[in-house]
XYZ file of C-alpha atoms in Angstrom:
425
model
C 25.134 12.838 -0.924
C 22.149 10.577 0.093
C 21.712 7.899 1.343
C 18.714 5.495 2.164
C 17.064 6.202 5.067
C 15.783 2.430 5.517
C 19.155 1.750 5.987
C 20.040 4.743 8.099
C 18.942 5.245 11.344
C 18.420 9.307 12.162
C 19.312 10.808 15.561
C 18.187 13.772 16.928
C 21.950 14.153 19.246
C 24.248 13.719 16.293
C 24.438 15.716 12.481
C 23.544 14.363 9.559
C 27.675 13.162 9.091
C 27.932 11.836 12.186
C 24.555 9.723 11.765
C 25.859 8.706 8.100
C 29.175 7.473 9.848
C 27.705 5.860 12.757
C 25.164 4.219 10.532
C 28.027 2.966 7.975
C 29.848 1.276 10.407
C 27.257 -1.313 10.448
C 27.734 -2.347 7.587
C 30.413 -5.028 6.335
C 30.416 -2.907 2.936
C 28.935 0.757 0.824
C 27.885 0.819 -2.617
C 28.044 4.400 -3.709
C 26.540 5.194 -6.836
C 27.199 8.563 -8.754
C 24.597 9.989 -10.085
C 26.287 12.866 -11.529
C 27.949 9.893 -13.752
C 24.803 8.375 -14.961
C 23.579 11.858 -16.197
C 26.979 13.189 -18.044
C 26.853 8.979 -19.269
C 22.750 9.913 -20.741
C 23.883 13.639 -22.123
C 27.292 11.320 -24.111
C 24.968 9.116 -25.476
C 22.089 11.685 -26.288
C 24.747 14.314 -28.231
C 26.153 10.216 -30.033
C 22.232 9.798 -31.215
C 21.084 13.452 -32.250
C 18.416 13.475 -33.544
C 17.309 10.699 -32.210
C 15.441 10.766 -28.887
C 17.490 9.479 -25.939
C 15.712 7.032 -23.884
C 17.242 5.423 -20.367
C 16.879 1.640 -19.921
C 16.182 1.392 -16.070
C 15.142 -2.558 -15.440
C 16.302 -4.909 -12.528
C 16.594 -1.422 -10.440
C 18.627 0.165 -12.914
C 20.929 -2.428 -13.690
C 21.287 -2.700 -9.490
C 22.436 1.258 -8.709
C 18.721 1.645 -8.181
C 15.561 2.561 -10.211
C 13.938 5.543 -8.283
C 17.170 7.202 -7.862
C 17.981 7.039 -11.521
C 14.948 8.004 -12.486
C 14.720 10.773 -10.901
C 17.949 11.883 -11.755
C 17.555 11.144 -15.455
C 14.027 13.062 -15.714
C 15.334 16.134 -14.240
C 18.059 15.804 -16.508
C 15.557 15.809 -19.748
C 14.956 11.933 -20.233
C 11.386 11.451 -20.967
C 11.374 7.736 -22.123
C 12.294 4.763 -20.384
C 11.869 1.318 -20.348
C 11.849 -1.330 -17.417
C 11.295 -5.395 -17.514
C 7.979 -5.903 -15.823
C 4.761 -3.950 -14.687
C 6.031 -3.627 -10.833
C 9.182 -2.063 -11.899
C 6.961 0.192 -14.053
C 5.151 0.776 -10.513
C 8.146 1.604 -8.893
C 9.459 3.754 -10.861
C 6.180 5.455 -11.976
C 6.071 6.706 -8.095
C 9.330 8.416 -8.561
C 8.457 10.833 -11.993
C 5.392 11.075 -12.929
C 5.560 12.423 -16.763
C 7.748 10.426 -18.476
C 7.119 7.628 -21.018
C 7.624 3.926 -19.492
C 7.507 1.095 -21.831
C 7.154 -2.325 -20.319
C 9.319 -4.982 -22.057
C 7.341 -8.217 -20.681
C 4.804 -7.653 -22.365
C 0.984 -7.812 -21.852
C -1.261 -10.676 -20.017
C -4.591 -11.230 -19.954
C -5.584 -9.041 -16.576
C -2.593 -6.718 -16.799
C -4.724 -4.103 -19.088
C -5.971 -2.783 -15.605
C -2.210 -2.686 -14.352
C -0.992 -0.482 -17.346
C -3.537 2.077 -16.959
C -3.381 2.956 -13.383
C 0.315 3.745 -13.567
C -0.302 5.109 -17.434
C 2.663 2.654 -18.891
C 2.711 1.083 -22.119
C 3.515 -2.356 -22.847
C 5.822 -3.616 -25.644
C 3.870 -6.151 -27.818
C 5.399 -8.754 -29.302
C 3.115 -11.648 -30.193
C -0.444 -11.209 -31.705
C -1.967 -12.878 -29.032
C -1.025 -10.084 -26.810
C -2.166 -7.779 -29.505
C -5.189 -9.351 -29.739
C -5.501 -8.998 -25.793
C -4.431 -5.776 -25.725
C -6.926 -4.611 -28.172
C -9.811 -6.051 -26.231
C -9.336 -4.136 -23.185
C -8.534 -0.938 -25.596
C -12.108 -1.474 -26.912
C -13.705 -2.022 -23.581
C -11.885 0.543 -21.321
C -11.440 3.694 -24.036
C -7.833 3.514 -22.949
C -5.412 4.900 -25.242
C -2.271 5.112 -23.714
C -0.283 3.479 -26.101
C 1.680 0.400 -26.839
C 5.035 -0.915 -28.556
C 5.609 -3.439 -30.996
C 8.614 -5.290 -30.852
C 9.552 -7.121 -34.545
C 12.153 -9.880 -34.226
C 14.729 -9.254 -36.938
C 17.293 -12.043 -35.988
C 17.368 -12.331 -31.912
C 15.029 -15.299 -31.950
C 13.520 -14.118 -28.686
C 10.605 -11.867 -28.253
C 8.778 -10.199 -31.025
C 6.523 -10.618 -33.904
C 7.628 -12.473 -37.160
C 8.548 -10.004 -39.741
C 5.738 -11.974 -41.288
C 3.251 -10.960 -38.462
C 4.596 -8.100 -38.671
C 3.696 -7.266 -42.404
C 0.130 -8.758 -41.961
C -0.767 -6.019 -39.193
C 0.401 -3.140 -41.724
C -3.010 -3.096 -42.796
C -4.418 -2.436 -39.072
C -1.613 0.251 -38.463
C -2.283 2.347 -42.046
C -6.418 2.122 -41.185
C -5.348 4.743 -38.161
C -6.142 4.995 -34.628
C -4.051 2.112 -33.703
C -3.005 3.383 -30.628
C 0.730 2.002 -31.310
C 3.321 4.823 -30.500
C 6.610 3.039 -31.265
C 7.725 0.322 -33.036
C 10.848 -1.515 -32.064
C 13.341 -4.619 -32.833
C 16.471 -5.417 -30.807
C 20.138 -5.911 -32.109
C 22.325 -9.230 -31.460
C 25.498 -8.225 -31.859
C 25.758 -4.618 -31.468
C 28.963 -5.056 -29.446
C 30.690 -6.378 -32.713
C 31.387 -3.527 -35.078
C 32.005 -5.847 -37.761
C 29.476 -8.505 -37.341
C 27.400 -9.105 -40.788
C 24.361 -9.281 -38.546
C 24.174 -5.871 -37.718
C 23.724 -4.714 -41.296
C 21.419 -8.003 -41.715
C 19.570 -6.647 -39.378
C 19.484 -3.322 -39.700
C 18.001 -3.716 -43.727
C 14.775 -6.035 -42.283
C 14.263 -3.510 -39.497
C 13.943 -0.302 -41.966
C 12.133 -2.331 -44.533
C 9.221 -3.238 -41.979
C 9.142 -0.218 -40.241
C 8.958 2.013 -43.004
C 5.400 0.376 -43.573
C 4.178 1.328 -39.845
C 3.547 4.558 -41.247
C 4.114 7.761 -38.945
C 5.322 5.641 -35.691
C 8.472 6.505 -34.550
C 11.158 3.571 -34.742
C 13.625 1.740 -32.476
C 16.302 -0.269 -32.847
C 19.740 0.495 -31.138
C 21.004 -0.421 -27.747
C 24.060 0.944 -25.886
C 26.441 -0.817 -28.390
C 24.019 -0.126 -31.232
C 24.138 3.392 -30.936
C 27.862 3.324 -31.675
C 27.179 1.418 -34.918
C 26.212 5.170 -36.594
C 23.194 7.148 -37.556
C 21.319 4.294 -39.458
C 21.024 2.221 -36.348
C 19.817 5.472 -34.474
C 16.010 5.779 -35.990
C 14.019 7.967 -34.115
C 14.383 6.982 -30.898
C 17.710 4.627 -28.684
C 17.560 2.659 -25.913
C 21.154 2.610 -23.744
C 21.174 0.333 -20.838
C 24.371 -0.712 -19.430
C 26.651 1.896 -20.818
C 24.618 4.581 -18.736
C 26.058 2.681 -15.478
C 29.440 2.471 -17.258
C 30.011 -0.364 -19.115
C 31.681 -0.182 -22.144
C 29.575 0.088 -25.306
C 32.720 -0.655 -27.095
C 34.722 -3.866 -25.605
C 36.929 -2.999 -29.294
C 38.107 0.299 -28.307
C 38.514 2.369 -25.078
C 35.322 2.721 -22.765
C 34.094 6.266 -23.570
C 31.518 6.037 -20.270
C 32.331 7.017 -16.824
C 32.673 5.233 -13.893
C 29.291 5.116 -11.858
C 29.366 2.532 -9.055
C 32.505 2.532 -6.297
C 31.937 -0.425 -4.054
C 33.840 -0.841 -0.579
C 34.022 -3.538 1.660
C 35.681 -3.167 5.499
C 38.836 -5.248 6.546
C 37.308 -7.549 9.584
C 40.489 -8.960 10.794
C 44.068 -9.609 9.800
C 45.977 -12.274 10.185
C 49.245 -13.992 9.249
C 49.995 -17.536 8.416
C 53.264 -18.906 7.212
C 55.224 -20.146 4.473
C 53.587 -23.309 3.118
C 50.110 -23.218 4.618
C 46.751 -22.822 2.989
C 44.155 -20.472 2.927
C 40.267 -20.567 2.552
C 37.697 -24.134 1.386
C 39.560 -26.602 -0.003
C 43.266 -25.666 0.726
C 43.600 -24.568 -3.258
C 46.175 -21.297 -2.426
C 49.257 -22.132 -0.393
C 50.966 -19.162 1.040
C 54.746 -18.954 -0.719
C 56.441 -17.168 2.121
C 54.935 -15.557 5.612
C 51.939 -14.372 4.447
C 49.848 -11.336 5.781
C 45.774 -11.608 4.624
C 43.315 -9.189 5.061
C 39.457 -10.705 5.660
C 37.371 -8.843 3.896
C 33.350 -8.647 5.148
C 32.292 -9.170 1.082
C 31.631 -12.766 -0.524
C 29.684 -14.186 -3.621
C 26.619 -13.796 -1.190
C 26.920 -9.797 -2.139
C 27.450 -10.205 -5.812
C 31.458 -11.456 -5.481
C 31.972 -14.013 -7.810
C 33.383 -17.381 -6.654
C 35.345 -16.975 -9.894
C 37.362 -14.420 -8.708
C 39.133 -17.273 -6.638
C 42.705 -17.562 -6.614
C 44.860 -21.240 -6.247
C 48.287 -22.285 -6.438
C 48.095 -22.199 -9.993
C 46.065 -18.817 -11.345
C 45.872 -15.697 -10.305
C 42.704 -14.161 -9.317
C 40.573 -10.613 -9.027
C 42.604 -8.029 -7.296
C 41.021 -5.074 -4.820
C 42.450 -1.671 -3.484
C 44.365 -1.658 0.088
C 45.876 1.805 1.189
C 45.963 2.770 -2.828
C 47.784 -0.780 -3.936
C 46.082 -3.603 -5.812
C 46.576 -6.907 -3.805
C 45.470 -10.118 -4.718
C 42.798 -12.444 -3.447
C 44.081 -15.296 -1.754
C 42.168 -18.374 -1.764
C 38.665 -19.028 -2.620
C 36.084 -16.749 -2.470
C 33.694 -17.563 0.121
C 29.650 -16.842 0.885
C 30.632 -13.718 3.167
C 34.338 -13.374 3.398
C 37.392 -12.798 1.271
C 40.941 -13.134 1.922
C 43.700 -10.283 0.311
C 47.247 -10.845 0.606
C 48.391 -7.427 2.161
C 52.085 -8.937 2.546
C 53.812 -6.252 0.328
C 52.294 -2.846 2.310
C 54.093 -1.491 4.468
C 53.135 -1.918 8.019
C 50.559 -0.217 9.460
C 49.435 0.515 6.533
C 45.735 -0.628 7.077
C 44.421 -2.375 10.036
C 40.974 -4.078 10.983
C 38.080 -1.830 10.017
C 39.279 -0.080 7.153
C 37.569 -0.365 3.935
C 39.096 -1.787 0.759
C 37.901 -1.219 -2.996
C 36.379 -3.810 -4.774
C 34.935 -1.602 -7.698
C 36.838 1.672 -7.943
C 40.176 3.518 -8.110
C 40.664 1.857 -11.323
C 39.216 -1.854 -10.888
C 36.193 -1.040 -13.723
C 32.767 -3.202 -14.174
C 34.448 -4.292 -16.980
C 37.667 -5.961 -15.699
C 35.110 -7.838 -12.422
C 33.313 -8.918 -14.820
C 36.173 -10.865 -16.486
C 37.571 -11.954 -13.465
C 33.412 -13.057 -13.075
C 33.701 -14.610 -16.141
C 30.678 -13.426 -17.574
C 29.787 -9.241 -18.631
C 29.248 -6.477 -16.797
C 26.016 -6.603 -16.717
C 25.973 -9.453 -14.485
C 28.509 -8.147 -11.987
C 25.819 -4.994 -11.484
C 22.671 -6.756 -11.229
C 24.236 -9.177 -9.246
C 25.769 -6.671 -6.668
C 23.392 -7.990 -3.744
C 21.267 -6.136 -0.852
C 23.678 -6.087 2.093
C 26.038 -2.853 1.343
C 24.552 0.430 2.663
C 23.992 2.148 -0.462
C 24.628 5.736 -0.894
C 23.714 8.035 -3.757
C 26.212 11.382 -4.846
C 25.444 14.092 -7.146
C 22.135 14.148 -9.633
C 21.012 17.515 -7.813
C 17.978 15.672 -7.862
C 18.103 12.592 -4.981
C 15.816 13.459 -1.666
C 15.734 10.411 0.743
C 12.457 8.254 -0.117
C 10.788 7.153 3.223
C 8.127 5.400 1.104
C 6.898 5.095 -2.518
C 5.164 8.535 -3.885
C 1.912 8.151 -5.390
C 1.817 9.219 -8.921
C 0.388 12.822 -10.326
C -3.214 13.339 -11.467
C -1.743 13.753 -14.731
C -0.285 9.990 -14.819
C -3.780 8.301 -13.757
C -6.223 6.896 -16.787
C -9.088 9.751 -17.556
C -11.533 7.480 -15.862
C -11.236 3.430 -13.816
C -11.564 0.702 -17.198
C -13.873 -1.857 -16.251
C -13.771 -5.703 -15.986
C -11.493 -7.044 -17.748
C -11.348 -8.804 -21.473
C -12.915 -12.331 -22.074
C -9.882 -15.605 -21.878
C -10.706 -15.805 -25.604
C -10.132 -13.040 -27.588
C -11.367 -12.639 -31.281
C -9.188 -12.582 -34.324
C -6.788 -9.648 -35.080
C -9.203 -6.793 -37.072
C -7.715 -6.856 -40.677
């Protein structure tokens, strides 16, 4: 297990446990994450595509259970593609595995051609004025380190036009195009049933049929449930790696990867008929004993998960039992109604589960009410964090710099001109 050492001061007079312990306590709550999970999660997913190459989406620090970590764990585990949202993620994570593939899904700006080759990354195109852009520093530099272009087929987001799309085929069939993948993104991949999917899936093999010899992309974590046609060459799972369900119609087939704690800082009782937390909306029914809880919607807790007088709210773990929170969430505190353990059963100082022992992403997130993507990403920076399994996770003091063999062959020069000429034919 490790953990980070930013967070964890080291002493020479204690072992490695008894600094982990001593530093834990300082904490109000721990976020482990198990990487062990996220791997047998990537293998499930990779054995669901075959053929198809398995790629590991890894943006907003892996979905918040950390990008280096994951990374890391993933490469040594055979991943060799993966995609993040912006060029300093691509930094970040470039430091931590050198060799594999990392798309950028933002895109490419005017002054960012520089950016992409010193880390070797690859942005996803999906307008023609980036194309044009990108193709100016391509010219100027000699770099050839690839690019993606992303086809909108019905998200009405990013991408090219299928249009666009059609009048490039020219440009890609002429050769050394320098575009290694070409990609579109599903909408409702979570809906087995949804007439989209197969809407989209005809416009996506019809135009990338014509971008001949590039590998092809379409499915997501949902998507690559949806069967082999939606698999193509290569898939791109996100939040089913960290165990969301792929497949809100039918049992989650991931496993659990993040168990989140949070430690008891008092206990109290109040009586029968007196309320608890802002606003006086839960009124305790009979003597009442609460539990504060160091955790609030300051560290990713939802205010939703609220209870009142008249709805129930989220529940968390005390001494093996789900209890109910009582009252409204605040920034940095909680409040569980512990009445129905028996006594003794905790006291001040003991940790609770919030995600764990059976309370899934999945179920937060509808206490949330919004998806479990959310609830991770949202899962804030006060929790020590500490990383199980992988076989793969050494404490990082500070970023690594990437191997010889991710650096450009040689510096590109200035960059391209604000203008840049029409598309070549």
């Amino acid at each position: 297990m490790a953990s980070d050492p930013k967070m964890i001061p080291q002493s020479g007079l204690l072992s490695a446990e008894a600094n982990q312990a001593a530093a834990l306590a300082a904490f109000g709550g721990v976020l482990t994450v198990d990487l062990d999970a996220i791997i047998a999660n990537w293998r499930k997913l990779e054995k669901t595509a075959v053929p198809a190459e398995c790629s590991a989406v890894i943006k907003a620090d892996a979905y918040g259970c950390g990008a280096e970590q994951v990374a890391r764990a993933l490469s040594k585990a055979g991943c060799k593609t993966f995609f993040v949202a912006t060029i300093e993620e691509a930094r970040k994570v470039r430091a931590a595995v050198p060799e594999p593939t990392i798309y950028v899904l933002g895109g490419y700006f005017q002054n960012t051609g520089e950016h992409y080759a010193q880390i070797n990354c690859r942005p996803v195109i999906g307008d023609l004025n980036e194309l044009a852009e990108w193709d100016v520093f391509c010219r100027r530099t000699g770099w050839n380190g690839g690019a993606a272009i992303h086809i909108d087929t019905g998200m009405n987001r990013l991408g090219l036009t299928l249009q666009e799309a059609q009048a490039i085929i020219p440009r890609i069939n002429a050769g050394d195009h320098g575009i290694t993948l070409v990609m579109s993104h599903l909408v409702s991949a979570e809906q087995l049933n949804s007439p989209v999917n197969a809407k989209q899936l005809a416009a996506f093999r019809g135009i990338a049929s014509e971008f001949s010899g590039v590998p092809a992309a379409l499915a997501n974590s949902s998507g690559i449930f949806l069967g082999a046609p939606f698999q193509f060459d290569l898939v791109r799972p996100g939040a089913a790696l960290y165990g969301v369900n792929p497949t809100p119609e039918a049992d989650n087939p991931m496993q659990p990867v993040v168990d989140l704690k949070a430690r008891i800082v008092q206990i109290r009782n109040v009586e029968r008929g007196e309320s608890v937390g802002y606003g006086g909306t839960w009124t305790a029914r009979r003597p009442t004993k609460l539990a504060l809880i160091a955790v609030g919607y300051a560290d990713g807790y939802f205010r939703a998960a609220s209870s009142n007088d008249g709805t129930r709210g989220a529940e968390v773990i005390v001494a093996g039992k789900r209890c109910p929170v009582a009252g409204r969430v605040s920034m940095d505190l909680i409040a569980i109604d512990i009445t129905d353990l028996p006594p003794n059963a905790v006291r001040r100082g003991h940790m609770v589960t919030l995600l764990g022992e059976g309370i899934t992403v999945d179920e937060l997130a509808h206490h949330f009410g919004t998806i479990g993507y959310e609830v991770l990403t949202s899962l804030g920076h006060r929790y020590a964090r500490v990383y199980k399994g992988g076989n793969v996770v050494e404490p990082l003091t500070k970023p690594e710099p990437a191997s010889s063999a991710a650096q450009p062959p040689s510096p590109p020069p200035a960059e391209e001109p604000a203008a840049p000429p029409p598309l070549p034919g």
